GROMACS .gro file of C-alpha atoms in nm:
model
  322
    1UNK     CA    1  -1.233   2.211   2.236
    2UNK     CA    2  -1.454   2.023   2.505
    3UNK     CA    3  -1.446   2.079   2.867
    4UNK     CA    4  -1.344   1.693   2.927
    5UNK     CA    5  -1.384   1.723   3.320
    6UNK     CA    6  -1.596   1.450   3.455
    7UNK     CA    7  -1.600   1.292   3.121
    8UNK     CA    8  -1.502   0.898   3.102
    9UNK     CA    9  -1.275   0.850   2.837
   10UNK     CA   10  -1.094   0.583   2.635
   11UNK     CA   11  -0.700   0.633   2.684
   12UNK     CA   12  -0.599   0.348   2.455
   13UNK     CA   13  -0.217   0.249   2.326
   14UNK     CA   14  -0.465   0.072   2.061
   15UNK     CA   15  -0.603   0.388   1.934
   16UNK     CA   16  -0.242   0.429   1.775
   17UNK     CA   17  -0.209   0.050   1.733
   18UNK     CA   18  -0.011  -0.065   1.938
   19UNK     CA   19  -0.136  -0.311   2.206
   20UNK     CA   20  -0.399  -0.388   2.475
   21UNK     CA   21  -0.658  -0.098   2.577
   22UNK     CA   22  -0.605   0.048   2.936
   23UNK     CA   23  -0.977   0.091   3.094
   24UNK     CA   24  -1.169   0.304   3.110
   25UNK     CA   25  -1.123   0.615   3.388
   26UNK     CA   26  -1.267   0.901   3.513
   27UNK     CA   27  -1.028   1.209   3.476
   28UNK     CA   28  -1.017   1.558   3.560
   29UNK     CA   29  -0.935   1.807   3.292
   30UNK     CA   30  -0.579   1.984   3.349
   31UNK     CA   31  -0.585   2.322   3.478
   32UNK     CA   32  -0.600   2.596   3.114
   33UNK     CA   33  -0.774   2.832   2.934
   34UNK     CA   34  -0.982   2.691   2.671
   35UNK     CA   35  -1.117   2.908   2.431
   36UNK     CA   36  -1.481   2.800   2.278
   37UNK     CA   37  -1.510   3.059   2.002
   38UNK     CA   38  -1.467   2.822   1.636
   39UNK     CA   39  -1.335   2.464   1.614
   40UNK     CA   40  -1.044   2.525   1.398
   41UNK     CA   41  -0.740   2.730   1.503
   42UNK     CA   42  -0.463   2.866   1.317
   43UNK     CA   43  -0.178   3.113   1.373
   44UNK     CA   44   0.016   3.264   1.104
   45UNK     CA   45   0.434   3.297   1.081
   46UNK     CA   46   0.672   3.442   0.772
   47UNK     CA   47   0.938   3.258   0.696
   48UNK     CA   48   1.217   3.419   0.430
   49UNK     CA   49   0.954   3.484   0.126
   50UNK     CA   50   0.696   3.251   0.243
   51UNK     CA   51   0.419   3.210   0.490
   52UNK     CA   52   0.367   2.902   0.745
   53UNK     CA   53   0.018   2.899   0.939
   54UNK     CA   54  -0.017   2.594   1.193
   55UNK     CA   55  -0.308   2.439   1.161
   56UNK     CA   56  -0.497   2.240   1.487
   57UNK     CA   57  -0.642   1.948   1.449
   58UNK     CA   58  -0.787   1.938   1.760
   59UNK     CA   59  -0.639   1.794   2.128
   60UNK     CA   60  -0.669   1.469   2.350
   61UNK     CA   61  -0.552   1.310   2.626
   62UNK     CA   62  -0.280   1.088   2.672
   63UNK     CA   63  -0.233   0.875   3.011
   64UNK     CA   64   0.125   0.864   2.972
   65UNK     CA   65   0.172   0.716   3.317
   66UNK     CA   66   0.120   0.424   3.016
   67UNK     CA   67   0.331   0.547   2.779
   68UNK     CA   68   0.604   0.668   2.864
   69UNK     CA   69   0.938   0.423   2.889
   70UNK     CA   70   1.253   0.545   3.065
   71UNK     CA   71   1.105   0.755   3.388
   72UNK     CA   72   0.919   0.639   3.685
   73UNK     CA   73   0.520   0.753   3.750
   74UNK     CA   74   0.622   0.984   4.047
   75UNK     CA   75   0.894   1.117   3.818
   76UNK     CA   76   0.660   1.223   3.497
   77UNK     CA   77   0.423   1.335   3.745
   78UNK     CA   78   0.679   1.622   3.927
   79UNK     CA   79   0.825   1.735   3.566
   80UNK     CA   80   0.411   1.755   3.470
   81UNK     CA   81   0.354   1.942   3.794
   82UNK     CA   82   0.652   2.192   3.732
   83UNK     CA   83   0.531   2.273   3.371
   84UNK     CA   84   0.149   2.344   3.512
   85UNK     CA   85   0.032   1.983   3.355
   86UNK     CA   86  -0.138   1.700   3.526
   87UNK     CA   87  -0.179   1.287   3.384
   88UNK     CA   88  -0.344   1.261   3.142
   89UNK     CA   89  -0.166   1.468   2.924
   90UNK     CA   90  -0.370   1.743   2.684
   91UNK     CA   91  -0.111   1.644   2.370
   92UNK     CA   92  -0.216   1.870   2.077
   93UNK     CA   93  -0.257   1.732   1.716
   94UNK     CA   94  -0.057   2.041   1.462
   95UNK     CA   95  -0.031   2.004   1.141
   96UNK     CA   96   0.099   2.296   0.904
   97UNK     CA   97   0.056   2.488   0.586
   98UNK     CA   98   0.327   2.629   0.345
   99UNK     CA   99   0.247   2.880   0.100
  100UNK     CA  100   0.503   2.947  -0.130
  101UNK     CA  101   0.427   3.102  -0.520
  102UNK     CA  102   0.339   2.797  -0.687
  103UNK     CA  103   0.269   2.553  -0.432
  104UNK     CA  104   0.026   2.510  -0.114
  105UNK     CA  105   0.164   2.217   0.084
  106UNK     CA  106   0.051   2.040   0.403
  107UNK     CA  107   0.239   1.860   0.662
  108UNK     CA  108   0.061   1.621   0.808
  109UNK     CA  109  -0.284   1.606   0.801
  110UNK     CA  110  -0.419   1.521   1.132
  111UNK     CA  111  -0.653   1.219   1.236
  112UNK     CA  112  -0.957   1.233   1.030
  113UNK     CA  113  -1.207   1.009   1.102
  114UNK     CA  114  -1.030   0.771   1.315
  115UNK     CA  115  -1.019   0.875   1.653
  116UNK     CA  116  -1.369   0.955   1.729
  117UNK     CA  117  -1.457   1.263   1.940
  118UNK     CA  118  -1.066   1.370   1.894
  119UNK     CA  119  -0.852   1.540   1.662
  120UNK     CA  120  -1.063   1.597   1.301
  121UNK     CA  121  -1.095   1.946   1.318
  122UNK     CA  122  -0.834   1.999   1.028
  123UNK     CA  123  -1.043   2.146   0.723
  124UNK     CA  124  -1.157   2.391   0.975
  125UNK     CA  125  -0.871   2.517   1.063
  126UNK     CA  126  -0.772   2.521   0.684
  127UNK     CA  127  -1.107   2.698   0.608
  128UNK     CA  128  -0.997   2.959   0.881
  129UNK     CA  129  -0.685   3.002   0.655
  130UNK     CA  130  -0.860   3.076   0.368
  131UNK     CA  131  -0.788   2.696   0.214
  132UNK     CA  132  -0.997   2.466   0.045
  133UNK     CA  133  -0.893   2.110   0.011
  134UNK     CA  134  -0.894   2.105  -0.363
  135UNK     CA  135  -0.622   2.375  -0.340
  136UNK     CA  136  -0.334   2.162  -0.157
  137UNK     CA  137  -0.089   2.054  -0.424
  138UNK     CA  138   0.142   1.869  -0.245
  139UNK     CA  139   0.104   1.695   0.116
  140UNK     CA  140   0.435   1.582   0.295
  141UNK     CA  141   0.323   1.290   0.607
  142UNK     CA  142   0.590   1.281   0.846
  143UNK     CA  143   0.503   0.940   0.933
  144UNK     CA  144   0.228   0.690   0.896
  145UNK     CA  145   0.019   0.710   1.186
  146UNK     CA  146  -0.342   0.748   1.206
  147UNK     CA  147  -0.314   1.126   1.328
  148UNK     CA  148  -0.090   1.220   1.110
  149UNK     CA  149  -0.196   1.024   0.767
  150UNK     CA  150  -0.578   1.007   0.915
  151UNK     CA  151  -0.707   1.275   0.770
  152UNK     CA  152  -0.619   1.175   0.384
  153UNK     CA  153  -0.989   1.025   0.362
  154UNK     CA  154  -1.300   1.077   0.469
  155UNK     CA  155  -1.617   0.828   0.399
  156UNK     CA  156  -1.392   0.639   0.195
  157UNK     CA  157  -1.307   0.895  -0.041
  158UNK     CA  158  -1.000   1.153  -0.069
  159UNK     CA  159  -0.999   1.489   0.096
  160UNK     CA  160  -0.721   1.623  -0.081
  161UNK     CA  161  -0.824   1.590  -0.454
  162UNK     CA  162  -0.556   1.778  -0.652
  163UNK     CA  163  -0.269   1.654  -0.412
  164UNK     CA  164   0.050   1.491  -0.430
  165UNK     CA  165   0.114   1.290  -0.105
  166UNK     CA  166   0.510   1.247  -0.034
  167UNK     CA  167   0.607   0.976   0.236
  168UNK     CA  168   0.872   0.783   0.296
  169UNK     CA  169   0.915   0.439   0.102
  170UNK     CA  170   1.042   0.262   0.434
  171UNK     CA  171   0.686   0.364   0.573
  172UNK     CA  172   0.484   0.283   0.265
  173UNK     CA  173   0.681  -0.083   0.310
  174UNK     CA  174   0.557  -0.151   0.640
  175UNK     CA  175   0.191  -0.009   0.660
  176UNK     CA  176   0.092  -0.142   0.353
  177UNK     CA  177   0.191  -0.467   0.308
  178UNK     CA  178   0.027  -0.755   0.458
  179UNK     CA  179   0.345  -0.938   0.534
  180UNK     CA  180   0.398  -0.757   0.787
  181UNK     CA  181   0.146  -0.849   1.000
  182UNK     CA  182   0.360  -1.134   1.157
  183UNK     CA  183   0.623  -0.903   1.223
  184UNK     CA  184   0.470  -0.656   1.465
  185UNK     CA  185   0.237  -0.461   1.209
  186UNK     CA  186  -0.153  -0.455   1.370
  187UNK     CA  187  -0.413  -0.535   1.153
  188UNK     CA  188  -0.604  -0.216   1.242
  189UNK     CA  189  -0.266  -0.006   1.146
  190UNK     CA  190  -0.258  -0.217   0.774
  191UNK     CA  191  -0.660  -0.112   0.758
  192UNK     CA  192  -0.608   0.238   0.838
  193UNK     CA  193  -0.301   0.278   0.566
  194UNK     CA  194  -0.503   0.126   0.304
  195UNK     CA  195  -0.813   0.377   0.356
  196UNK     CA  196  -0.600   0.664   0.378
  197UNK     CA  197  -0.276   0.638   0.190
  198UNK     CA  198  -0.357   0.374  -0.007
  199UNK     CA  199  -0.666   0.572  -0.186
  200UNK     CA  200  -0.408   0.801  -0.342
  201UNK     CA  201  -0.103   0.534  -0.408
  202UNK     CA  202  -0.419   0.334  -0.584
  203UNK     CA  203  -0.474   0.639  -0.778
  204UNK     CA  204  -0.066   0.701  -0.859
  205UNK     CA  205  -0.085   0.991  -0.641
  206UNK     CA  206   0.172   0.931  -0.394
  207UNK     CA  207   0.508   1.042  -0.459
  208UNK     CA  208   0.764   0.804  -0.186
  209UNK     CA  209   1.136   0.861  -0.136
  210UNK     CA  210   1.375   0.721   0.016
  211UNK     CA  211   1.614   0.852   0.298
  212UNK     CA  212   1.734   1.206   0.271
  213UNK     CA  213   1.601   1.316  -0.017
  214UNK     CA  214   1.495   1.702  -0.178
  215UNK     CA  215   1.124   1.705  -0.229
  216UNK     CA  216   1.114   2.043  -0.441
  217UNK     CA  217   1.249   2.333  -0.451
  218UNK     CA  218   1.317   2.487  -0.096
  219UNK     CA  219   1.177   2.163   0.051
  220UNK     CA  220   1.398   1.893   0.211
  221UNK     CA  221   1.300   1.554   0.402
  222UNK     CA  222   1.516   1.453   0.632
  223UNK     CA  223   1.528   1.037   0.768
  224UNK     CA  224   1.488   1.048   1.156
  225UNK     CA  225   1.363   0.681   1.123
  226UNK     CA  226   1.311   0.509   1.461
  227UNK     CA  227   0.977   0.625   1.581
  228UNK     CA  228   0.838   0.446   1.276
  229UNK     CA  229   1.057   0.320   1.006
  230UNK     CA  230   1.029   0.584   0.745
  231UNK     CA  231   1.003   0.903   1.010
  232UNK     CA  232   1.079   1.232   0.880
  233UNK     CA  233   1.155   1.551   0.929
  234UNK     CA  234   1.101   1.848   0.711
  235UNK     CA  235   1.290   2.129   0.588
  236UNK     CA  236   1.185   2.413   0.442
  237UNK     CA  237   1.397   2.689   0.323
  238UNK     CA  238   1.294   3.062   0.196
  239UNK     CA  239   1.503   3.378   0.162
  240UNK     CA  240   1.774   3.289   0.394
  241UNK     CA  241   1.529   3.179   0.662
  242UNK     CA  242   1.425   2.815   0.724
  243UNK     CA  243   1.167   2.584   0.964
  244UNK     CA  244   1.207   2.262   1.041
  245UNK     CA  245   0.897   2.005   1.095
  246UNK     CA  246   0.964   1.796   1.357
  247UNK     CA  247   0.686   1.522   1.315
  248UNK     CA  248   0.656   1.286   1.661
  249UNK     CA  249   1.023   1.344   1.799
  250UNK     CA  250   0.868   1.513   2.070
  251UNK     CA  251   0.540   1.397   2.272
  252UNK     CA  252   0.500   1.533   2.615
  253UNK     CA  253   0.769   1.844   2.605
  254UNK     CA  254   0.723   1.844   3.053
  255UNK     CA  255   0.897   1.481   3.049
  256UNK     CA  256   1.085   1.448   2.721
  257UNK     CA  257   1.255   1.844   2.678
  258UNK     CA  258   1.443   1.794   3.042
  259UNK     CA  259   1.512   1.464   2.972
  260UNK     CA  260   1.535   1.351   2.606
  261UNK     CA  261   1.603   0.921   2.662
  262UNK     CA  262   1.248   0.892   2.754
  263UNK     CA  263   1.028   0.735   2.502
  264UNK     CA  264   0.697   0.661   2.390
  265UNK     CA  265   0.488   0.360   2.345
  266UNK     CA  266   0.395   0.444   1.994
  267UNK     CA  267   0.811   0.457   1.920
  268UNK     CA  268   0.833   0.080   1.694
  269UNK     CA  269   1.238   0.115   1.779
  270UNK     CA  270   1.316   0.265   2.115
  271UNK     CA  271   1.596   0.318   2.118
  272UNK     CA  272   1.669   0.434   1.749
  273UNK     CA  273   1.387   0.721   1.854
  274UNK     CA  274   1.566   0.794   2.168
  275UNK     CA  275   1.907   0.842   1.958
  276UNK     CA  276   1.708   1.060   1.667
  277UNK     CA  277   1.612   1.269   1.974
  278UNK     CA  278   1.887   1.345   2.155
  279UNK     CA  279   2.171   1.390   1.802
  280UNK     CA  280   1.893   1.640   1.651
  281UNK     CA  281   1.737   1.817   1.952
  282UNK     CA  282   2.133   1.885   2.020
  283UNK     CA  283   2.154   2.015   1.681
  284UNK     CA  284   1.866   2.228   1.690
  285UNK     CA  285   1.970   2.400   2.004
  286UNK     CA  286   2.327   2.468   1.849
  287UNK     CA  287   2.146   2.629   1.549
  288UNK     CA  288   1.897   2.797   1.694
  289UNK     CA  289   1.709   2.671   1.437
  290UNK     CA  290   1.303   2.741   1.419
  291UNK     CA  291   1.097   2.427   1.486
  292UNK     CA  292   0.722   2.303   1.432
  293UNK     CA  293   0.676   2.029   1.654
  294UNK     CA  294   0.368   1.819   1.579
  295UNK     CA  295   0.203   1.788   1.965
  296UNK     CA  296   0.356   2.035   2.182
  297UNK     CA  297   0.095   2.309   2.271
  298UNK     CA  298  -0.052   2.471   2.001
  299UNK     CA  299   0.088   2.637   1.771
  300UNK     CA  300   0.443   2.428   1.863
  301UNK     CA  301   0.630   2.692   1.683
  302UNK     CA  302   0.938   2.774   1.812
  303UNK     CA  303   1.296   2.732   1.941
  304UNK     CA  304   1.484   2.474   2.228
  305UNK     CA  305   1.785   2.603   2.414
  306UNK     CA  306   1.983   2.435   2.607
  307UNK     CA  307   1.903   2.431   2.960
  308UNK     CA  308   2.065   2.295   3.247
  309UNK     CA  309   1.937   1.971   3.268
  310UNK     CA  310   1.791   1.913   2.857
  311UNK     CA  311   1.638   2.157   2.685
  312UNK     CA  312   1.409   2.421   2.705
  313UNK     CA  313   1.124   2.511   2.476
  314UNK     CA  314   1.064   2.893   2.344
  315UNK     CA  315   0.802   2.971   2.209
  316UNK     CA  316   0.814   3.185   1.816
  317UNK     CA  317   0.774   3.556   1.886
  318UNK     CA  318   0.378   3.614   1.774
  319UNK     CA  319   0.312   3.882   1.522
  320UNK     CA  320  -0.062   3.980   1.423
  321UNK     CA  321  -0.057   4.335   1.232
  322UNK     CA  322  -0.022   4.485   0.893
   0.00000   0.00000   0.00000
């Protein structure tokens, strides 16, 4: 990724439509180890008889001084200081591959095109896998925001040729229909949906469902609606062993794993989000259940356990031999 220090960027809550743009600022780059060597990433897991690789997408930064509800500035900025962060917030962009025998599906499929110098780096990472495009059969979104749904389409054509795109009816209703404009929908959101999602519902290649609902075989969604209508989260199951994909439940994992009521900007119902939150992170604990969470750090495989105030996250054990 880019060095960003001394760089002037553009933290906008309109990037994810959703309001007024914040200025311009200068802002120093958080304190990491970047590594310059290719511009996609990947890391590979097993689960049961299957393999998962997480796939980046790339990184930005996100003032959330702006966007986060339910904690005070000096607040996020001592739980960002305890984790090794600083404002703005390096918020990665993961999306994730499933191999099974006869299938090669994607969750999520990153940003695209839409948010400029960020996020896009998607078919890199899937080239780094060993993964055309034209080989995804099936594509589960989590939601329908730009960088997750973004990277459908590219110069106004489909990416994914051969796939099957499975979202939620409930978002499918509200991105895609006009109507909704005069009830909190932004035009540029509408746009986005019908040059991404739209290409392949035009071409009867999207697949919606409703609610809690199995997908295929081993593959489960799950209705955490609140952050947008239709959210979901996905379950995939393989010899005895199962992941769950997590989707935007979790943002900024220095603010919202100690303290799980704080929300997000980009959350359409607040407080629906904040309840989705707290009933499955308690859940997930309890279970000990293995997690891919769409922006915590790269890869954002792993675990939460409880902790004494929240949860905390552990990261997957990493294996990398024959």
């Amino acid at each position: 990724m880019k060095n960003i220090k001394g760089l002037t960027l553009f933290t906008t809550l309109a990037l994810f439509g959703g309001g007024a743009v914040i200025a311009p600022q200068a802002v120093a780059a958080e304190t990491s180890v970047r590594i310059q060597a290719t511009k996609g990433s990947i890391a590979r897991y097993q689960v049961g008889d299957a393999q998962v690789i997480a796939l980046s997408d790339g990184s930005l930064p996100l003032d959330v001084h702006q966007l986060l509800n339910g904690a005070s500035e000096a607040e996020i900025n001592s739980r960002l200081a305890y984790a090794f962060r600083t404002n703005p917030h390096e918020t990665s962009i993961n999306a994730y591959l499933v191999l099974t025998d006869d299938r090669v599906v994607l969750i999520d499929t990153g940003a695209g095109e839409l948010m400029g110098e960020f996020g896009g780096r998607l078919t890199d990472s899937l080239a780094l896998a060993g993964y055309t495009p034209d080989q995804v059969t099936d594509i589960l979104i989590t939601h329908l925001h730009l960088d997750h749904a973004g990277g459908l389409s590219a110069k106004g054509h489909r990416v994914f040729q051969n796939a099957t795109v499975h979202v939620s009816q409930s978002d499918m209703d509200r991105f895609l229909n006009p109507a909704n404009l005069s009830k909190g929908l932004e035009k540029i959101d509408l746009e986005r949906s019908q040059k991404t999602v739209g290409l392949y519902d035009s071409q009867g290649k999207v697949r919606p469902f409703l609610g809690d609902s199995v997908l295929f075989n081993g593959m489960e969604a799950v209705s955490t609606a609140g952050h947008t209508p239709g959210h979901s989260l996905y379950r995939f199951t393989s010899g005895g062993e199962s992941i769950v994909f997590i989707g935007d439940m979790i943002h900024v994992g220095a603010v919202q794993l100690p303290k799980p009521a704080v929300t997000i900007h980009f959350d359409v119902d607040q407080n629906q989000a904040r309840a989705q939150r707290q009933k499955h992170f308690a859940q997930l604990a309890k279970t000990r259940q293995l997690i891919a969470a769409s922006h915590l750090n790269f890869p954002g495989v792993g675990y939460l356990r409880t902790a004494s105030e929240g949860y905390e996250w552990v990261p997957a054990a990493y294996k990398n031999r024959d």
